Amino acid sequence: MKSNLKVALLGNPNTGKSTLFNLLTGLNQKIGNFAGVTVDKKSGFCKLPDGQTAEIIDLPGTYSLYPKSADEGIVLEILTYKDNPSFPDLIIVVLDATNLKRNLLLYTQIADLQIPVIIALNMIDLADKSSIKIDINVLAKRLNVPIVALAARKNIGITEIKKAILHRSTIALQNPTIAVESIAPELIAKIGLELKIKNPYIALHTVHQHHNLKHLNKSQHLLIEDVKKQYHFHAQKAQAAETIARYNYINDVLADTVKYPAIALEENISNKIDHLLTHKVWGLVIFLAILSAIFQSIFSWASYPMQLIENAFVGLESISHSYLPKGALTNLLVDGVLAGLSGVFVFIPQIALLFAFIAVLEDTGYMARVTFMMDKLMRKVGLNGKSVVPLIGGLACAVPSIMSTRTIENWKNRIITIMVTPLVSCSARLPIYTLLIALVVPNKYVLGIINLQGLVLMAMYVLSMLMAIVVAWVMKKIIRSREQGYFIMELPVYRMPRWHNVGITMYESVKSFVTQAGKVIIAIAIILWVLASYGPGNTFNTIDNKYHSLAFKNIGVDEINKQKAAEKLEHSYAGVLGKSIEPAIKPLGFDWKIGIALITSFAAREVFVGTMATLYSVDGDDTKTEPVRHKMAQARNAQTGQLVFTTATAFSLMIFYAFAMQCMSTMAVVYRETKNIKWPIIQFVYMLLLAYGCSFLVYQVLK
Amino acid sequence: MKLSQLKIGQTGIIKEFTDLAMSVKLMEMGCLPGEQIKLNRVAPLGCPIAVSVAGYQLSLRKREAATIELF
């Protein structure tokens, strides 16, 4: 879709900005990058009443144009530079009607940028309920801005906002708010003259944050530094003076337009819930209970659709084998692509559920309370209360979680959070755990209600969290930083989750998983199939000849085929590769086949199950298709005749997958977020050493 | 008296800030001289604290609260 009209959505966090975004754009969303920076650009298209389309850009939530964290910086970059490809024709400022005063601070800053503005006064229903009386007409007149009252959660006011976009003014008509020039008159005049910036507020921000503005060149940076010195510009003092002036203006505006009741009603209900949920004892008990409930439900609820998907693929594979002509292409399609695909699709239920649970925790406001409760503990190990969100998000996927660390203002806290987040067991490890646990842990019940397999699974997750904490503590001792962290955070009132938003989150996460991870997995599945089906030189011919001559002796055809396939696999490229690392992984209890899986899953853990599926489909009977679990359970070491997957090996393997960095996407995102190749390398090495050491211990003890 | 010295349920009026860098962040969040501020609760481990200010609930660490001087 194309559009010539760009509309930016801006507002404080928790104002319902994303709800409005979702309502305006529906599923017409795409996540891309803002030019030149790593911050995700969320945009979508909206049909206006006259049939034209507007591109809606969702900017990161912020309390002011002075950025405190990495992703807030993008807002100023876009809004102060007309040639930025995302520079909007119109800004919709979303304000929370129940908290107008603090919300208006951002509005007054934006108003002074002199870009056309519309105010979306959201949560008007809650303001009514709390008896906050806002005279919208008078307020609109005072500010000289169109104001649309909204109750986005109830879908009220969406048509009106679309109309307002349609009838927008093409020039900024809003009243100026404060006398910006008076903050630093000579400095603003000088910068305006030198850099040709007409708007005094943009000139002031340019001085303030020039090191964050990528469109400036080196001589301009130097010039700004000189001017700063010349006029003794003290950034913090200027910002403090500006903030106080803005609040004076806001108080003045609000004095005759808004009437507050004695006590805010909703805050009180929220207060009562908080009393329980952040209670000294009950708060922590409830938090743990919620976490374990999430795991139990993921394990039990997801197993049905997963079984269905598994069966569907088994069926598809056997149909393909019986109807497609025999040959290399069919084998590639069935044993390579289909087997790889089933490894991707089988994840979908678990990923969807996990993302849904996390979305609900965020949406209700509970996640902010977890942050509040955990801050002190997290601080002790070099993290921040806000690290809890990426750590819990890490249960789903490290990639978005590492991106969410941008809200952590302190550099050291953020780096440590990024470094330990991949240790948290993500959903890609879940199928590996599930598969290996099903192999070696009996499906029994302890105390009548607790499933033993579920318990072991939970233990793996707890272990991964503990390891993240321990490693964070070690890094806190190693990484030096003088910058002090802080924790100033809004605790939003509790709300019911918006199911529409949760649904969209689920849909988006599954979509990006299938398309992004899927591509890698299928590519690797195909490469792997080739590696497993062909060997160096003419070894395969030799094997064929050897079994051909055997065929005349008194051995069953099935038996011969099986042995032939096994020997072929062993001498294939994959086999050679696996064998070459066998000496290194033998102390961990792994054979060369597991070695192949280790190599292939260094790109992505998801590949493990698919690799096993491919390896055990190649090795064995073409006509019999059964779930990979059964094949693995029967796998025996060719020399010793013992089972490959003993308890010791299975646990050692699980530990290895728990701690090793086997995800290209994570490493790419760590590089993107830290902008230094050093960090992903350190992370890869320390995690590999940790995984090797722990697996070694586990295998040697259990063996 | 400092904000960090309030008891749960107690209210004070913000007088001034003792740390310029912190004051800029706090003022953006609505903590302004003259605003009424109330200590709602303390986190299970003793820090941070949650206060009501400017019509919403804000959490901050004790060290940060110690930079807010009350009347």
mmCIF file with all atom_site columns, N, CA and C in Angstrom, chain A residues 270-326:
data_model
loop_
_atom_site.group_PDB
_atom_site.id
_atom_site.type_symbol
_atom_site.label_atom_id
_atom_site.label_alt_id
_atom_site.label_comp_id
_atom_site.label_asym_id
_atom_site.label_entity_id
_atom_site.label_seq_id
_atom_site.pdbx_PDB_ins_code
_atom_site.Cartn_x
_atom_site.Cartn_y
_atom_site.Cartn_z
_atom_site.occupancy
_atom_site.B_iso_or_equiv
_atom_site.pdbx_formal_charge
_atom_site.auth_seq_id
_atom_site.auth_comp_id
_atom_site.auth_asym_id
_atom_site.auth_atom_id
_atom_site.pdbx_PDB_model_num
ATOM 1   N N  . SER A 1 270 ? -7.288 0.360   42.211 1.00 0.00 ? 270 SER A N  1
ATOM 2   C CA . SER A 1 270 ? -5.953 -0.109  41.865 1.00 0.00 ? 270 SER A CA 1
ATOM 3   C C  . SER A 1 270 ? -5.105 -0.265  43.123 1.00 0.00 ? 270 SER A C  1
ATOM 4   N N  . ASN A 1 271 ? -5.257 0.707   44.020 1.00 0.00 ? 271 ASN A N  1
ATOM 5   C CA . ASN A 1 271 ? -4.522 0.698   45.279 1.00 0.00 ? 271 ASN A CA 1
ATOM 6   C C  . ASN A 1 271 ? -4.812 -0.556  46.089 1.00 0.00 ? 271 ASN A C  1
ATOM 7   N N  . LYS A 1 272 ? -6.091 -0.930  46.096 1.00 0.00 ? 272 LYS A N  1
ATOM 8   C CA . LYS A 1 272 ? -6.489 -2.119  46.864 1.00 0.00 ? 272 LYS A CA 1
ATOM 9   C C  . LYS A 1 272 ? -5.883 -3.379  46.251 1.00 0.00 ? 272 LYS A C  1
ATOM 10  N N  . ILE A 1 273 ? -5.912 -3.438  44.909 1.00 0.00 ? 273 ILE A N  1
ATOM 11  C CA . ILE A 1 273 ? -5.323 -4.613  44.252 1.00 0.00 ? 273 ILE A CA 1
ATOM 12  C C  . ILE A 1 273 ? -3.827 -4.664  44.554 1.00 0.00 ? 273 ILE A C  1
ATOM 13  N N  . ASP A 1 274 ? -3.191 -3.496  44.476 1.00 0.00 ? 274 ASP A N  1
ATOM 14  C CA . ASP A 1 274 ? -1.757 -3.425  44.754 1.00 0.00 ? 274 ASP A CA 1
ATOM 15  C C  . ASP A 1 274 ? -1.428 -3.902  46.153 1.00 0.00 ? 274 ASP A C  1
ATOM 16  N N  . HIS A 1 275 ? -2.320 -3.581  47.080 1.00 0.00 ? 275 HIS A N  1
ATOM 17  C CA . HIS A 1 275 ? -2.096 -3.944  48.469 1.00 0.00 ? 275 HIS A CA 1
ATOM 18  C C  . HIS A 1 275 ? -1.845 -5.451  48.582 1.00 0.00 ? 275 HIS A C  1
ATOM 19  N N  . LEU A 1 276 ? -2.583 -6.213  47.765 1.00 0.00 ? 276 LEU A N  1
ATOM 20  C CA . LEU A 1 276 ? -2.420 -7.673  47.777 1.00 0.00 ? 276 LEU A CA 1
ATOM 21  C C  . LEU A 1 276 ? -1.269 -8.100  46.872 1.00 0.00 ? 276 LEU A C  1
ATOM 22  N N  . LEU A 1 277 ? -1.261 -7.586  45.650 1.00 0.00 ? 277 LEU A N  1
ATOM 23  C CA . LEU A 1 277 ? -0.317 -8.096  44.644 1.00 0.00 ? 277 LEU A CA 1
ATOM 24  C C  . LEU A 1 277 ? 1.135  -7.676  44.887 1.00 0.00 ? 277 LEU A C  1
ATOM 25  N N  . THR A 1 278 ? 1.355  -6.619  45.670 1.00 0.00 ? 278 THR A N  1
ATOM 26  C CA . THR A 1 278 ? 2.744  -6.265  45.986 1.00 0.00 ? 278 THR A CA 1
ATOM 27  C C  . THR A 1 278 ? 3.015  -6.453  47.477 1.00 0.00 ? 278 THR A C  1
ATOM 28  N N  . HIS A 1 279 ? 2.163  -7.274  48.112 1.00 0.00 ? 279 HIS A N  1
ATOM 29  C CA . HIS A 1 279 ? 2.321  -7.557  49.538 1.00 0.00 ? 279 HIS A CA 1
ATOM 30  C C  . HIS A 1 279 ? 3.651  -8.264  49.785 1.00 0.00 ? 279 HIS A C  1
ATOM 31  N N  . LYS A 1 280 ? 4.221  -8.001  50.963 1.00 0.00 ? 280 LYS A N  1
ATOM 32  C CA . LYS A 1 280 ? 5.530  -8.577  51.329 1.00 0.00 ? 280 LYS A CA 1
ATOM 33  C C  . LYS A 1 280 ? 5.624  -10.063 51.057 1.00 0.00 ? 280 LYS A C  1
ATOM 34  N N  . VAL A 1 281 ? 4.631  -10.816 51.507 1.00 0.00 ? 281 VAL A N  1
ATOM 35  C CA . VAL A 1 281 ? 4.661  -12.268 51.335 1.00 0.00 ? 281 VAL A CA 1
ATOM 36  C C  . VAL A 1 281 ? 3.796  -12.667 50.140 1.00 0.00 ? 281 VAL A C  1
ATOM 37  N N  . TRP A 1 282 ? 2.541  -12.231 50.160 1.00 0.00 ? 282 TRP A N  1
ATOM 38  C CA . TRP A 1 282 ? 1.590  -12.694 49.133 1.00 0.00 ? 282 TRP A CA 1
ATOM 39  C C  . TRP A 1 282 ? 2.010  -12.250 47.747 1.00 0.00 ? 282 TRP A C  1
ATOM 40  N N  . GLY A 1 283 ? 2.602  -11.064 47.666 1.00 0.00 ? 283 GLY A N  1
ATOM 41  C CA . GLY A 1 283 ? 3.036  -10.555 46.365 1.00 0.00 ? 283 GLY A CA 1
ATOM 42  C C  . GLY A 1 283 ? 3.964  -11.530 45.673 1.00 0.00 ? 283 GLY A C  1
ATOM 43  N N  . LEU A 1 284 ? 4.956  -12.028 46.420 1.00 0.00 ? 284 LEU A N  1
ATOM 44  C CA . LEU A 1 284 ? 5.935  -12.939 45.828 1.00 0.00 ? 284 LEU A CA 1
ATOM 45  C C  . LEU A 1 284 ? 5.324  -14.309 45.563 1.00 0.00 ? 284 LEU A C  1
ATOM 46  N N  . VAL A 1 285 ? 4.463  -14.759 46.514 1.00 0.00 ? 285 VAL A N  1
ATOM 47  C CA . VAL A 1 285 ? 3.804  -16.058 46.339 1.00 0.00 ? 285 VAL A CA 1
ATOM 48  C C  . VAL A 1 285 ? 2.943  -16.041 45.081 1.00 0.00 ? 285 VAL A C  1
ATOM 49  N N  . ILE A 1 286 ? 2.174  -14.957 44.917 1.00 0.00 ? 286 ILE A N  1
ATOM 50  C CA . ILE A 1 286 ? 1.285  -14.860 43.760 1.00 0.00 ? 286 ILE A CA 1
ATOM 51  C C  . ILE A 1 286 ? 2.089  -14.821 42.457 1.00 0.00 ? 286 ILE A C  1
ATOM 52  N N  . PHE A 1 287 ? 3.202  -14.095 42.486 1.00 0.00 ? 287 PHE A N  1
ATOM 53  C CA . PHE A 1 287 ? 4.056  -14.007 41.296 1.00 0.00 ? 287 PHE A CA 1
ATOM 54  C C  . PHE A 1 287 ? 4.540  -15.395 40.877 1.00 0.00 ? 287 PHE A C  1
ATOM 55  N N  . LEU A 1 288 ? 5.055  -16.170 41.847 1.00 0.00 ? 288 LEU A N  1
ATOM 56  C CA . LEU A 1 288 ? 5.529  -17.522 41.530 1.00 0.00 ? 288 LEU A CA 1
ATOM 57  C C  . LEU A 1 288 ? 4.387  -18.405 41.053 1.00 0.00 ? 288 LEU A C  1
ATOM 58  N N  . ALA A 1 289 ? 3.222  -18.247 41.708 1.00 0.00 ? 289 ALA A N  1
ATOM 59  C CA . ALA A 1 289 ? 2.062  -19.056 41.324 1.00 0.00 ? 289 ALA A CA 1
ATOM 60  C C  . ALA A 1 289 ? 1.663  -18.749 39.880 1.00 0.00 ? 289 ALA A C  1
ATOM 61  N N  . ILE A 1 290 ? 1.682  -17.465 39.515 1.00 0.00 ? 290 ILE A N  1
ATOM 62  C CA . ILE A 1 290 ? 1.305  -17.087 38.148 1.00 0.00 ? 290 ILE A CA 1
ATOM 63  C C  . ILE A 1 290 ? 2.280  -17.697 37.144 1.00 0.00 ? 290 ILE A C  1
ATOM 64  N N  . LEU A 1 291 ? 3.586  -17.618 37.481 1.00 0.00 ? 291 LEU A N  1
ATOM 65  C CA . LEU A 1 291 ? 4.584  -18.173 36.570 1.00 0.00 ? 291 LEU A CA 1
ATOM 66  C C  . LEU A 1 291 ? 4.392  -19.674 36.371 1.00 0.00 ? 291 LEU A C  1
ATOM 67  N N  . SER A 1 292 ? 4.170  -20.397 37.491 1.00 0.00 ? 292 SER A N  1
ATOM 68  C CA . SER A 1 292 ? 4.050  -21.842 37.315 1.00 0.00 ? 292 SER A CA 1
ATOM 69  C C  . SER A 1 292 ? 2.750  -22.214 36.617 1.00 0.00 ? 292 SER A C  1
ATOM 70  N N  . ALA A 1 293 ? 1.703  -21.424 36.860 1.00 0.00 ? 293 ALA A N  1
ATOM 71  C CA . ALA A 1 293 ? 0.435  -21.681 36.148 1.00 0.00 ? 293 ALA A CA 1
ATOM 72  C C  . ALA A 1 293 ? 0.650  -21.521 34.643 1.00 0.00 ? 293 ALA A C  1
ATOM 73  N N  . ILE A 1 294 ? 1.443  -20.525 34.267 1.00 0.00 ? 294 ILE A N  1
ATOM 74  C CA . ILE A 1 294 ? 1.708  -20.306 32.841 1.00 0.00 ? 294 ILE A CA 1
ATOM 75  C C  . ILE A 1 294 ? 2.387  -21.532 32.237 1.00 0.00 ? 294 ILE A C  1
ATOM 76  N N  . PHE A 1 295 ? 3.387  -22.081 32.970 1.00 0.00 ? 295 PHE A N  1
ATOM 77  C CA . PHE A 1 295 ? 4.100  -23.234 32.415 1.00 0.00 ? 295 PHE A CA 1
ATOM 78  C C  . PHE A 1 295 ? 3.240  -24.467 32.331 1.00 0.00 ? 295 PHE A C  1
ATOM 79  N N  . GLN A 1 296 ? 2.490  -24.690 33.401 1.00 0.00 ? 296 GLN A N  1
ATOM 80  C CA . GLN A 1 296 ? 1.641  -25.878 33.383 1.00 0.00 ? 296 GLN A CA 1
ATOM 81  C C  . GLN A 1 296 ? 0.659  -25.781 32.206 1.00 0.00 ? 296 GLN A C  1
ATOM 82  N N  . SER A 1 297 ? 0.096  -24.571 32.005 1.00 0.00 ? 297 SER A N  1
ATOM 83  C CA . SER A 1 297 ? -0.906 -24.482 30.935 1.00 0.00 ? 297 SER A CA 1
ATOM 84  C C  . SER A 1 297 ? -0.269 -24.571 29.551 1.00 0.00 ? 297 SER A C  1
ATOM 85  N N  . ILE A 1 298 ? 0.930  -24.016 29.416 1.00 0.00 ? 298 ILE A N  1
ATOM 86  C CA . ILE A 1 298 ? 1.584  -24.132 28.110 1.00 0.00 ? 298 ILE A CA 1
ATOM 87  C C  . ILE A 1 298 ? 1.854  -25.595 27.807 1.00 0.00 ? 298 ILE A C  1
ATOM 88  N N  . PHE A 1 299 ? 2.315  -26.315 28.835 1.00 0.00 ? 299 PHE A N  1
ATOM 89  C CA . PHE A 1 299 ? 2.646  -27.720 28.625 1.00 0.00 ? 299 PHE A CA 1
ATOM 90  C C  . PHE A 1 299 ? 1.413  -28.538 28.298 1.00 0.00 ? 299 PHE A C  1
ATOM 91  N N  . SER A 1 300 ? 0.324  -28.278 29.034 1.00 0.00 ? 300 SER A N  1
ATOM 92  C CA . SER A 1 300 ? -0.846 -29.134 28.802 1.00 0.00 ? 300 SER A CA 1
ATOM 93  C C  . SER A 1 300 ? -1.715 -28.629 27.633 1.00 0.00 ? 300 SER A C  1
ATOM 94  N N  . TRP A 1 301 ? -1.958 -27.310 27.550 1.00 0.00 ? 301 TRP A N  1
ATOM 95  C CA . TRP A 1 301 ? -2.843 -26.824 26.487 1.00 0.00 ? 301 TRP A CA 1
ATOM 96  C C  . TRP A 1 301 ? -2.222 -26.994 25.105 1.00 0.00 ? 301 TRP A C  1
ATOM 97  N N  . ALA A 1 302 ? -0.916 -26.705 25.024 1.00 0.00 ? 302 ALA A N  1
ATOM 98  C CA . ALA A 1 302 ? -0.311 -26.716 23.693 1.00 0.00 ? 302 ALA A CA 1
ATOM 99  C C  . ALA A 1 302 ? -0.149 -28.131 23.161 1.00 0.00 ? 302 ALA A C  1
ATOM 100 N N  . SER A 1 303 ? -0.168 -29.120 24.056 1.00 0.00 ? 303 SER A N  1
ATOM 101 C CA . SER A 1 303 ? 0.151  -30.472 23.592 1.00 0.00 ? 303 SER A CA 1
ATOM 102 C C  . SER A 1 303 ? -0.882 -31.011 22.599 1.00 0.00 ? 303 SER A C  1
ATOM 103 N N  . TYR A 1 304 ? -2.168 -30.574 22.725 1.00 0.00 ? 304 TYR A N  1
ATOM 104 C CA . TYR A 1 304 ? -3.181 -31.101 21.794 1.00 0.00 ? 304 TYR A CA 1
ATOM 105 C C  . TYR A 1 304 ? -2.982 -30.597 20.366 1.00 0.00 ? 304 TYR A C  1
ATOM 106 N N  . PRO A 1 305 ? -2.950 -29.254 20.191 1.00 0.00 ? 305 PRO A N  1
ATOM 107 C CA . PRO A 1 305 ? -2.703 -28.803 18.806 1.00 0.00 ? 305 PRO A CA 1
ATOM 108 C C  . PRO A 1 305 ? -1.362 -29.285 18.267 1.00 0.00 ? 305 PRO A C  1
ATOM 109 N N  . MET A 1 306 ? -0.365 -29.448 19.163 1.00 0.00 ? 306 MET A N  1
ATOM 110 C CA . MET A 1 306 ? 0.940  -29.903 18.686 1.00 0.00 ? 306 MET A CA 1
ATOM 111 C C  . MET A 1 306 ? 0.869  -31.328 18.160 1.00 0.00 ? 306 MET A C  1
ATOM 112 N N  . GLN A 1 307 ? 0.097  -32.139 18.886 1.00 0.00 ? 307 GLN A N  1
ATOM 113 C CA . GLN A 1 307 ? -0.094 -33.523 18.453 1.00 0.00 ? 307 GLN A CA 1
ATOM 114 C C  . GLN A 1 307 ? -0.752 -33.556 17.077 1.00 0.00 ? 307 GLN A C  1
ATOM 115 N N  . LEU A 1 308 ? -1.753 -32.675 16.913 1.00 0.00 ? 308 LEU A N  1
ATOM 116 C CA . LEU A 1 308 ? -2.467 -32.610 15.634 1.00 0.00 ? 308 LEU A CA 1
ATOM 117 C C  . LEU A 1 308 ? -1.514 -32.245 14.499 1.00 0.00 ? 308 LEU A C  1
ATOM 118 N N  . ILE A 1 309 ? -0.690 -31.236 14.749 1.00 0.00 ? 309 ILE A N  1
ATOM 119 C CA . ILE A 1 309 ? 0.237  -30.785 13.710 1.00 0.00 ? 309 ILE A CA 1
ATOM 120 C C  . ILE A 1 309 ? 1.227  -31.900 13.382 1.00 0.00 ? 309 ILE A C  1
ATOM 121 N N  . GLU A 1 310 ? 1.720  -32.548 14.442 1.00 0.00 ? 310 GLU A N  1
ATOM 122 C CA . GLU A 1 310 ? 2.675  -33.643 14.263 1.00 0.00 ? 310 GLU A CA 1
ATOM 123 C C  . GLU A 1 310 ? 2.058  -34.749 13.406 1.00 0.00 ? 310 GLU A C  1
ATOM 124 N N  . ASN A 1 311 ? 0.838  -35.133 13.767 1.00 0.00 ? 311 ASN A N  1
ATOM 125 C CA . ASN A 1 311 ? 0.168  -36.203 13.021 1.00 0.00 ? 311 ASN A CA 1
ATOM 126 C C  . ASN A 1 311 ? -0.079 -35.811 11.570 1.00 0.00 ? 311 ASN A C  1
ATOM 127 N N  . ALA A 1 312 ? -0.454 -34.533 11.382 1.00 0.00 ? 312 ALA A N  1
ATOM 128 C CA . ALA A 1 312 ? -0.730 -34.071 10.033 1.00 0.00 ? 312 ALA A CA 1
ATOM 129 C C  . ALA A 1 312 ? 0.513  -34.214 9.166  1.00 0.00 ? 312 ALA A C  1
ATOM 130 N N  . PHE A 1 313 ? 1.669  -33.869 9.738  1.00 0.00 ? 313 PHE A N  1
ATOM 131 C CA . PHE A 1 313 ? 2.896  -33.953 8.952  1.00 0.00 ? 313 PHE A CA 1
ATOM 132 C C  . PHE A 1 313 ? 3.307  -35.400 8.700  1.00 0.00 ? 313 PHE A C  1
ATOM 133 N N  . VAL A 1 314 ? 3.112  -36.252 9.713  1.00 0.00 ? 314 VAL A N  1
ATOM 134 C CA . VAL A 1 314 ? 3.420  -37.670 9.515  1.00 0.00 ? 314 VAL A CA 1
ATOM 135 C C  . VAL A 1 314 ? 2.570  -38.222 8.378  1.00 0.00 ? 314 VAL A C  1
ATOM 136 N N  . GLY A 1 315 ? 1.270  -37.821 8.390  1.00 0.00 ? 315 GLY A N  1
ATOM 137 C CA . GLY A 1 315 ? 0.368  -38.261 7.336  1.00 0.00 ? 315 GLY A CA 1
ATOM 138 C C  . GLY A 1 315 ? 0.818  -37.765 5.975  1.00 0.00 ? 315 GLY A C  1
ATOM 139 N N  . LEU A 1 316 ? 1.171  -36.474 5.934  1.00 0.00 ? 316 LEU A N  1
ATOM 140 C CA . LEU A 1 316 ? 1.600  -35.851 4.693  1.00 0.00 ? 316 LEU A CA 1
ATOM 141 C C  . LEU A 1 316 ? 2.849  -36.530 4.146  1.00 0.00 ? 316 LEU A C  1
ATOM 142 N N  . GLU A 1 317 ? 3.774  -36.873 5.052  1.00 0.00 ? 317 GLU A N  1
ATOM 143 C CA . GLU A 1 317 ? 5.011  -37.511 4.617  1.00 0.00 ? 317 GLU A CA 1
ATOM 144 C C  . GLU A 1 317 ? 4.739  -38.884 4.018  1.00 0.00 ? 317 GLU A C  1
ATOM 145 N N  . SER A 1 318 ? 3.830  -39.642 4.653  1.00 0.00 ? 318 SER A N  1
ATOM 146 C CA . SER A 1 318 ? 3.613  -40.995 4.130  1.00 0.00 ? 318 SER A CA 1
ATOM 147 C C  . SER A 1 318 ? 2.840  -40.939 2.812  1.00 0.00 ? 318 SER A C  1
ATOM 148 N N  . ILE A 1 319 ? 1.899  -39.965 2.703  1.00 0.00 ? 319 ILE A N  1
ATOM 149 C CA . ILE A 1 319 ? 1.185  -39.797 1.436  1.00 0.00 ? 319 ILE A CA 1
ATOM 150 C C  . ILE A 1 319 ? 2.173  -39.451 0.325  1.00 0.00 ? 319 ILE A C  1
ATOM 151 N N  . SER A 1 320 ? 3.074  -38.491 0.629  1.00 0.00 ? 320 SER A N  1
ATOM 152 C CA . SER A 1 320 ? 4.042  -38.069 -0.382 1.00 0.00 ? 320 SER A CA 1
ATOM 153 C C  . SER A 1 320 ? 4.908  -39.234 -0.817 1.00 0.00 ? 320 SER A C  1
ATOM 154 N N  . HIS A 1 321 ? 5.324  -40.055 0.170  1.00 0.00 ? 321 HIS A N  1
ATOM 155 C CA . HIS A 1 321 ? 6.192  -41.178 -0.163 1.00 0.00 ? 321 HIS A CA 1
ATOM 156 C C  . HIS A 1 321 ? 5.489  -42.193 -1.042 1.00 0.00 ? 321 HIS A C  1
ATOM 157 N N  . SER A 1 322 ? 4.165  -42.368 -0.839 1.00 0.00 ? 322 SER A N  1
ATOM 158 C CA . SER A 1 322 ? 3.504  -43.397 -1.628 1.00 0.00 ? 322 SER A CA 1
ATOM 159 C C  . SER A 1 322 ? 3.005  -42.877 -2.973 1.00 0.00 ? 322 SER A C  1
ATOM 160 N N  . TYR A 1 323 ? 2.752  -41.546 -3.105 1.00 0.00 ? 323 TYR A N  1
ATOM 161 C CA . TYR A 1 323 ? 2.216  -41.068 -4.379 1.00 0.00 ? 323 TYR A CA 1
ATOM 162 C C  . TYR A 1 323 ? 3.237  -40.402 -5.290 1.00 0.00 ? 323 TYR A C  1
ATOM 163 N N  . LEU A 1 324 ? 4.285  -39.831 -4.708 1.00 0.00 ? 324 LEU A N  1
ATOM 164 C CA . LEU A 1 324 ? 5.274  -39.175 -5.559 1.00 0.00 ? 324 LEU A CA 1
ATOM 165 C C  . LEU A 1 324 ? 6.243  -40.221 -6.114 1.00 0.00 ? 324 LEU A C  1
ATOM 166 N N  . PRO A 1 325 ? 6.751  -39.972 -7.318 1.00 0.00 ? 325 PRO A N  1
ATOM 167 C CA . PRO A 1 325 ? 7.715  -40.927 -7.892 1.00 0.00 ? 325 PRO A CA 1
ATOM 168 C C  . PRO A 1 325 ? 8.968  -41.010 -7.033 1.00 0.00 ? 325 PRO A C  1
ATOM 169 N N  . LYS A 1 326 ? 9.495  -42.215 -6.905 1.00 0.00 ? 326 LYS A N  1
ATOM 170 C CA . LYS A 1 326 ? 10.699 -42.387 -6.082 1.00 0.00 ? 326 LYS A CA 1
ATOM 171 C C  . LYS A 1 326 ? 11.877 -41.685 -6.731 1.00 0.00 ? 326 LYS A C  1
#
